[in-house]
Coordinates of C-alpha atoms in Angstrom, one line a residue:
M1 CA 33.6 -37.6 -95.4
N2 CA 35.0 -35.0 -97.9
S3 CA 37.1 -36.9 -100.7
K4 CA 39.1 -33.9 -101.4
T5 CA 41.7 -32.5 -99.0
Y6 CA 42.3 -28.6 -98.2
A7 CA 44.8 -26.7 -100.1
G8 CA 45.5 -30.2 -101.6
I9 CA 47.4 -31.1 -98.7
P10 CA 48.6 -35.0 -98.4
K11 CA 45.8 -37.4 -96.8
E12 CA 47.9 -38.1 -93.9
N13 CA 47.5 -34.8 -92.8
A14 CA 44.0 -34.5 -93.4
A15 CA 42.5 -37.3 -91.7
L16 CA 40.0 -36.5 -89.1
D17 CA 41.5 -38.7 -86.0
T18 CA 44.7 -37.2 -86.2
A19 CA 43.9 -33.6 -87.5
K20 CA 44.6 -30.8 -84.8
I21 CA 42.4 -28.6 -86.9
V22 CA 38.9 -28.8 -88.8
L23 CA 37.3 -26.7 -91.6
I24 CA 33.9 -26.3 -92.0
P25 CA 32.5 -24.9 -95.0
V26 CA 28.9 -23.4 -94.9
P27 CA 27.6 -22.4 -98.4
Y28 CA 24.7 -20.4 -97.2
D29 CA 23.1 -17.1 -98.5
G30 CA 19.6 -17.4 -97.4
T31 CA 19.1 -13.8 -95.9
S32 CA 21.5 -11.3 -97.4
T33 CA 20.2 -8.0 -98.6
F34 CA 22.1 -6.2 -101.2
Q35 CA 24.2 -8.7 -103.3
K36 CA 23.8 -12.0 -103.6
G37 CA 26.6 -14.8 -103.7
A38 CA 28.3 -15.7 -100.3
D39 CA 27.1 -19.3 -100.9
K40 CA 29.8 -19.5 -103.5
G41 CA 32.4 -17.9 -101.2
P42 CA 33.5 -21.4 -99.5
A43 CA 34.3 -23.5 -103.0
A44 CA 35.9 -20.2 -104.1
F45 CA 38.0 -19.7 -100.8
L46 CA 38.9 -23.7 -101.3
H47 CA 40.2 -23.3 -105.0
A48 CA 42.5 -20.5 -104.4
S49 CA 44.0 -22.3 -101.2
E50 CA 44.8 -25.2 -103.3
N51 CA 47.2 -22.4 -105.4
M52 CA 48.8 -21.0 -102.5
E53 CA 52.1 -21.8 -101.1
L54 CA 52.0 -23.7 -98.0
Y55 CA 55.6 -22.3 -96.4
D56 CA 54.8 -19.3 -94.2
I57 CA 57.9 -16.8 -94.8
E58 CA 57.2 -14.9 -91.7
T59 CA 57.2 -17.7 -89.1
G60 CA 59.5 -20.2 -91.3
T61 CA 56.6 -22.9 -90.8
E62 CA 54.1 -25.2 -92.3
V63 CA 51.3 -25.2 -90.4
Y64 CA 49.5 -27.7 -92.6
K65 CA 51.8 -30.3 -91.0
Q66 CA 49.5 -29.9 -87.6
G67 CA 46.8 -31.3 -89.5
I68 CA 43.6 -29.9 -91.3
C69 CA 40.7 -31.8 -92.0
L70 CA 38.3 -30.5 -94.4
L71 CA 34.8 -31.6 -93.5
D72 CA 31.6 -31.8 -95.6
S73 CA 29.8 -28.5 -96.3
I74 CA 26.8 -28.0 -93.9
T75 CA 24.1 -27.5 -96.8
E76 CA 21.1 -27.0 -94.6
N77 CA 18.8 -24.4 -96.1
S78 CA 15.5 -24.9 -95.1
S79 CA 15.2 -21.9 -93.2
P80 CA 17.8 -19.7 -91.4
E81 CA 16.9 -21.0 -88.1
A82 CA 17.5 -24.7 -89.4
M83 CA 21.1 -23.5 -90.8
V84 CA 21.8 -22.1 -87.3
V85 CA 21.1 -25.2 -85.4
A86 CA 22.9 -27.6 -88.0
V87 CA 26.1 -25.2 -87.9
H88 CA 25.8 -25.2 -84.1
S89 CA 25.5 -29.0 -83.9
K90 CA 28.3 -29.6 -85.9
T91 CA 30.7 -27.1 -84.5
K92 CA 30.0 -28.3 -81.0
E93 CA 30.3 -32.0 -81.7
M94 CA 34.0 -30.9 -83.3
I95 CA 35.0 -28.5 -80.3
L96 CA 34.1 -31.9 -77.9
R97 CA 36.3 -34.0 -80.3
N98 CA 39.2 -31.6 -79.0
K99 CA 39.5 -29.9 -82.2
F100 CA 40.6 -26.3 -83.2
V101 CA 37.6 -25.6 -85.1
T102 CA 37.3 -23.0 -88.0
V103 CA 34.3 -22.3 -90.0
F104 CA 34.1 -20.5 -93.5
G105 CA 31.0 -19.1 -94.7
G106 CA 28.5 -17.9 -96.5
E107 CA 27.1 -14.8 -95.0
H108 CA 27.5 -13.9 -91.3
S109 CA 24.2 -15.5 -89.9
I110 CA 26.2 -18.8 -89.9
S111 CA 28.3 -17.4 -86.9
I112 CA 25.1 -17.4 -84.6
G113 CA 25.5 -20.9 -84.4
T114 CA 29.5 -21.0 -84.3
I115 CA 29.2 -18.4 -81.5
R116 CA 26.8 -20.5 -79.4
A117 CA 28.7 -23.6 -79.6
F118 CA 31.8 -21.9 -78.5
K119 CA 29.9 -20.2 -75.5
E120 CA 28.5 -23.3 -74.5
C121 CA 32.1 -25.0 -74.5
F122 CA 34.3 -22.1 -72.8
D123 CA 34.1 -20.3 -69.9
D124 CA 34.3 -16.3 -70.0
L125 CA 34.1 -16.2 -73.5
T126 CA 35.3 -13.1 -75.5
V127 CA 33.9 -12.9 -78.9
L128 CA 36.4 -10.3 -81.0
H129 CA 34.0 -9.3 -84.0
I130 CA 36.1 -7.9 -87.0
D131 CA 33.3 -6.1 -89.4
A132 CA 32.2 -3.3 -91.2
H133 CA 28.8 -3.7 -89.9
A134 CA 27.5 -3.8 -86.5
D135 CA 25.0 -6.4 -86.9
L136 CA 23.3 -6.0 -83.7
R137 CA 19.9 -6.0 -84.9
K138 CA 17.8 -8.4 -82.5
E139 CA 15.6 -9.2 -85.5
Y140 CA 15.7 -8.5 -89.2
E141 CA 13.0 -9.1 -91.9
G142 CA 11.2 -11.5 -89.8
T143 CA 13.8 -13.9 -88.4
S144 CA 16.4 -13.3 -85.4
C145 CA 18.9 -15.6 -87.6
N146 CA 19.5 -12.9 -90.5
H147 CA 22.8 -11.6 -91.3
A148 CA 22.3 -8.3 -89.8
C149 CA 21.7 -10.1 -86.5
A150 CA 25.2 -12.1 -86.4
V151 CA 26.4 -10.7 -83.3
Y152 CA 23.4 -9.8 -80.9
E153 CA 23.1 -12.7 -79.1
A154 CA 26.6 -12.4 -78.5
S155 CA 26.1 -9.0 -77.4
Q156 CA 23.9 -10.5 -74.7
T157 CA 25.7 -13.4 -73.6
T158 CA 29.6 -13.0 -74.2
N159 CA 32.2 -10.2 -74.0
L160 CA 31.7 -9.0 -77.1
I161 CA 34.1 -6.5 -78.9
Q162 CA 33.9 -5.0 -82.1
V163 CA 36.6 -3.8 -84.3
G164 CA 36.3 -1.9 -87.6
I165 CA 32.8 -1.0 -87.4
R166 CA 31.8 2.1 -89.9
S167 CA 27.9 1.5 -90.6
M168 CA 25.3 0.6 -88.8
D169 CA 21.3 1.4 -88.1
I170 CA 20.2 3.8 -85.4
A171 CA 18.7 1.0 -83.5
E172 CA 21.9 -0.7 -83.0
T173 CA 23.3 2.2 -80.8
R174 CA 20.6 1.3 -78.0
V175 CA 22.6 -2.3 -78.2
M176 CA 26.2 -1.5 -78.7
D177 CA 28.5 -1.0 -76.0
T178 CA 30.6 1.7 -77.3
D179 CA 33.4 1.2 -74.4
K180 CA 33.9 -2.0 -76.2
T181 CA 33.6 -0.8 -79.8
W182 CA 36.4 0.6 -82.2
F183 CA 34.9 2.5 -84.9
A184 CA 37.1 2.7 -88.2
H185 CA 37.2 6.7 -88.4
D186 CA 38.8 6.7 -84.5
M187 CA 41.1 3.7 -85.2
A188 CA 42.3 5.7 -88.4
N189 CA 43.8 8.4 -85.8
D190 CA 44.7 5.9 -83.1
D191 CA 48.1 4.7 -82.7
Y192 CA 47.0 2.5 -79.7
W193 CA 43.8 0.7 -80.8
V194 CA 45.9 -2.3 -81.1
D195 CA 46.9 -2.2 -77.7
N196 CA 43.7 -0.9 -76.5
V197 CA 41.5 -4.0 -78.2
V198 CA 44.1 -6.6 -77.0
E199 CA 43.5 -5.3 -73.2
A200 CA 39.9 -5.4 -73.5
L201 CA 39.8 -9.1 -74.7
G202 CA 39.2 -11.9 -72.3
E203 CA 41.6 -14.8 -72.0
N204 CA 39.6 -17.2 -74.2
V205 CA 38.6 -15.5 -77.8
F206 CA 36.7 -16.5 -80.6
I207 CA 37.2 -14.4 -83.7
T208 CA 34.5 -14.0 -86.2
F209 CA 35.9 -11.9 -89.5
D210 CA 33.7 -10.6 -91.7
L211 CA 35.8 -10.0 -95.1
D212 CA 34.0 -6.5 -95.5
A213 CA 36.2 -5.3 -92.6
F214 CA 38.8 -5.1 -95.2
D215 CA 38.7 -1.9 -97.4
P216 CA 37.1 -2.2 -100.9
S217 CA 40.6 -1.4 -102.3
I218 CA 42.2 -4.8 -101.0
M219 CA 38.8 -6.6 -100.7
P220 CA 36.2 -5.9 -103.2
S221 CA 34.5 -9.3 -103.5
T222 CA 31.8 -8.8 -100.6
G223 CA 28.3 -8.6 -100.6
T224 CA 28.3 -4.9 -98.7
P225 CA 31.4 -3.4 -99.1
E226 CA 32.1 -0.2 -97.2
P227 CA 35.1 2.2 -97.7
G228 CA 37.6 3.3 -94.9
G229 CA 38.4 -0.5 -94.0
L230 CA 41.2 -2.2 -92.8
L231 CA 44.6 -3.0 -94.7
W232 CA 46.5 -6.1 -95.0
Y233 CA 49.4 -5.7 -92.8
E234 CA 47.9 -3.9 -89.7
T235 CA 45.1 -6.5 -89.6
L236 CA 47.9 -9.2 -89.6
E237 CA 49.9 -7.0 -86.9
F238 CA 46.3 -6.9 -84.8
L239 CA 45.7 -10.7 -85.3
K240 CA 49.5 -11.7 -84.4
R241 CA 49.0 -10.0 -81.4
V242 CA 45.5 -11.9 -80.1
F243 CA 47.0 -15.0 -81.0
E244 CA 50.1 -14.3 -79.1
E245 CA 48.6 -13.0 -75.8
K246 CA 45.1 -14.8 -75.6
N247 CA 43.6 -18.1 -76.2
V248 CA 42.1 -17.9 -79.3
V249 CA 39.7 -21.2 -79.2
G250 CA 38.6 -20.8 -82.8
F251 CA 37.3 -18.5 -85.5
D252 CA 34.8 -18.1 -88.8
I253 CA 35.4 -16.1 -91.8
V254 CA 32.5 -15.2 -93.9
E255 CA 31.3 -13.2 -96.5
L256 CA 33.1 -13.8 -99.5
M257 CA 31.3 -13.0 -102.5
P258 CA 33.3 -14.2 -105.4
R259 CA 33.1 -12.5 -108.7
E260 CA 34.6 -14.0 -112.1
E261 CA 36.7 -10.6 -112.9
D262 CA 38.2 -10.6 -109.3
K263 CA 40.5 -13.6 -107.9
S264 CA 42.6 -11.6 -105.8
S265 CA 39.7 -11.5 -103.2
D266 CA 39.5 -15.2 -103.2
F267 CA 43.4 -15.6 -102.5
L268 CA 42.9 -12.7 -100.0
A269 CA 40.6 -14.9 -98.0
A270 CA 42.8 -18.1 -98.4
K271 CA 46.1 -16.4 -97.1
L272 CA 43.9 -14.8 -94.2
Y273 CA 42.9 -18.4 -93.2
Y274 CA 46.4 -19.8 -93.2
K275 CA 47.8 -16.8 -91.5
M276 CA 45.1 -17.1 -88.6
L277 CA 45.9 -20.8 -88.3
T278 CA 49.9 -20.0 -88.6
Y279 CA 49.4 -17.6 -85.7
K280 CA 47.8 -20.1 -83.7
F281 CA 50.2 -22.9 -84.2
A282 CA 53.7 -21.1 -84.5
G283 CA 56.0 -22.8 -82.2
Q284 CA 54.1 -25.7 -81.5
E285 CA 55.7 -29.0 -82.2
E286 CA 53.3 -31.0 -85.0
D287 CA 53.4 -34.4 -82.6
V288 CA 52.3 -32.6 -79.3
E289 CA 48.4 -33.2 -78.9
F290 CA 46.4 -30.1 -79.3
D291 CA 45.0 -28.6 -76.0
S292 CA 41.8 -26.8 -76.6
N293 CA 41.4 -25.9 -72.9
I294 CA 37.5 -26.8 -72.9
S295 CA 36.2 -26.4 -69.3
E296 CA 36.1 -29.5 -67.5
K297 CA 32.9 -28.2 -65.9
N298 CA 31.3 -27.7 -69.6
K299 CA 32.3 -30.8 -70.7
V300 CA 30.3 -32.6 -67.7
S301 CA 27.3 -30.1 -67.3
K302 CA 26.2 -28.6 -70.7
F303 CA 26.0 -31.8 -72.7
K304 CA 24.3 -35.4 -72.7
D305 CA 26.4 -37.7 -72.0
N306 CA 27.5 -39.7 -75.5
E307 CA 25.7 -37.0 -77.4
Y308 CA 28.0 -37.4 -80.1
E309 CA 29.2 -41.2 -80.1

C-alpha cells in the first residue's frame, strides 16, 4: 500500500478499510501520438494536491474527511491490452468493496478499463465524456486500446454523452451519435447546453474527463491542446449540476502532460479532482456509510464468488 497519503491528509483519513473514496493513479503513456509525458501526470497532480488548501469555500466542507485512500499506481505497460486489463481488474475490485472509485491518468486509453468495470457493476450506465476529441476510433495504430479509441467501446455498450468536442476524424462520424454530442462551437452560442446535457444523462453516470476539454489558455499542459475549449467556472457549474441531479458512480481524469515551466495546469487538475469529490459528497455526514448503489443483480451474476477475497 502507498506509504504517502493523497494531498498529505492524516493517515486516519486515508485508510482503505474506512475511506469512502479510493484514488488509483495510472502513469501510462504507451500510445500517445503527438507529445509524450502523460505518464508523468499522476505524480505532478499528487504533488500539486499536497500544496492545495483542503477547505472548499463554495460548500464550506472538507471532503477529505470522508476518507480518501491513495492506492499503489498501476504500472503495467507491457502492452496497451495488458494495461487495460490491469485497470479494469483493480477498478472492479474497488467498486465491489463499495468504494467511490476515482482514477487519474495517464493517457485516455486507461478509460477503456475503468468504463468496462463500471459498466459491469452498474445498470443502465451513462458515460459522460468531456473532451476536445471524439476518441471514437474502433482501432488505431494496430490496437483497440489506443488513446484515440478511448470511448469507442462505451459508444457500443453504454449511453455515451460527449461534451466539448472540437476535433475528430471523418471516420468517427460514422460512429458518433450527434444527438448525444455537444460540439464546442455550438456550446459557445447555446445558453441552455448544460440543461440539455443533464436531461440526456441517465441516472447512473460515470464521468471521464480529458483535461484538453479545457481551453489551452487555462490548461496548456496536455498532449494535444485544442483552441476553443471550456473555461473554469462554466465547467464547475456544469459538473455541480450533474452531481446534484444524477448518481455519479465514479470518474477518471486523464491527459495531464506536466511541463517544468507551467505548474498552473498541475494545480488546475488537482483542484478539479477535489471539486468533483466535493460535489459528490457535499451535504453527506462523514460517519454515514457510503452507498454506491451497485445493482444487486450485478453483484450476484457478473462476478465469480470470492473473486477478490
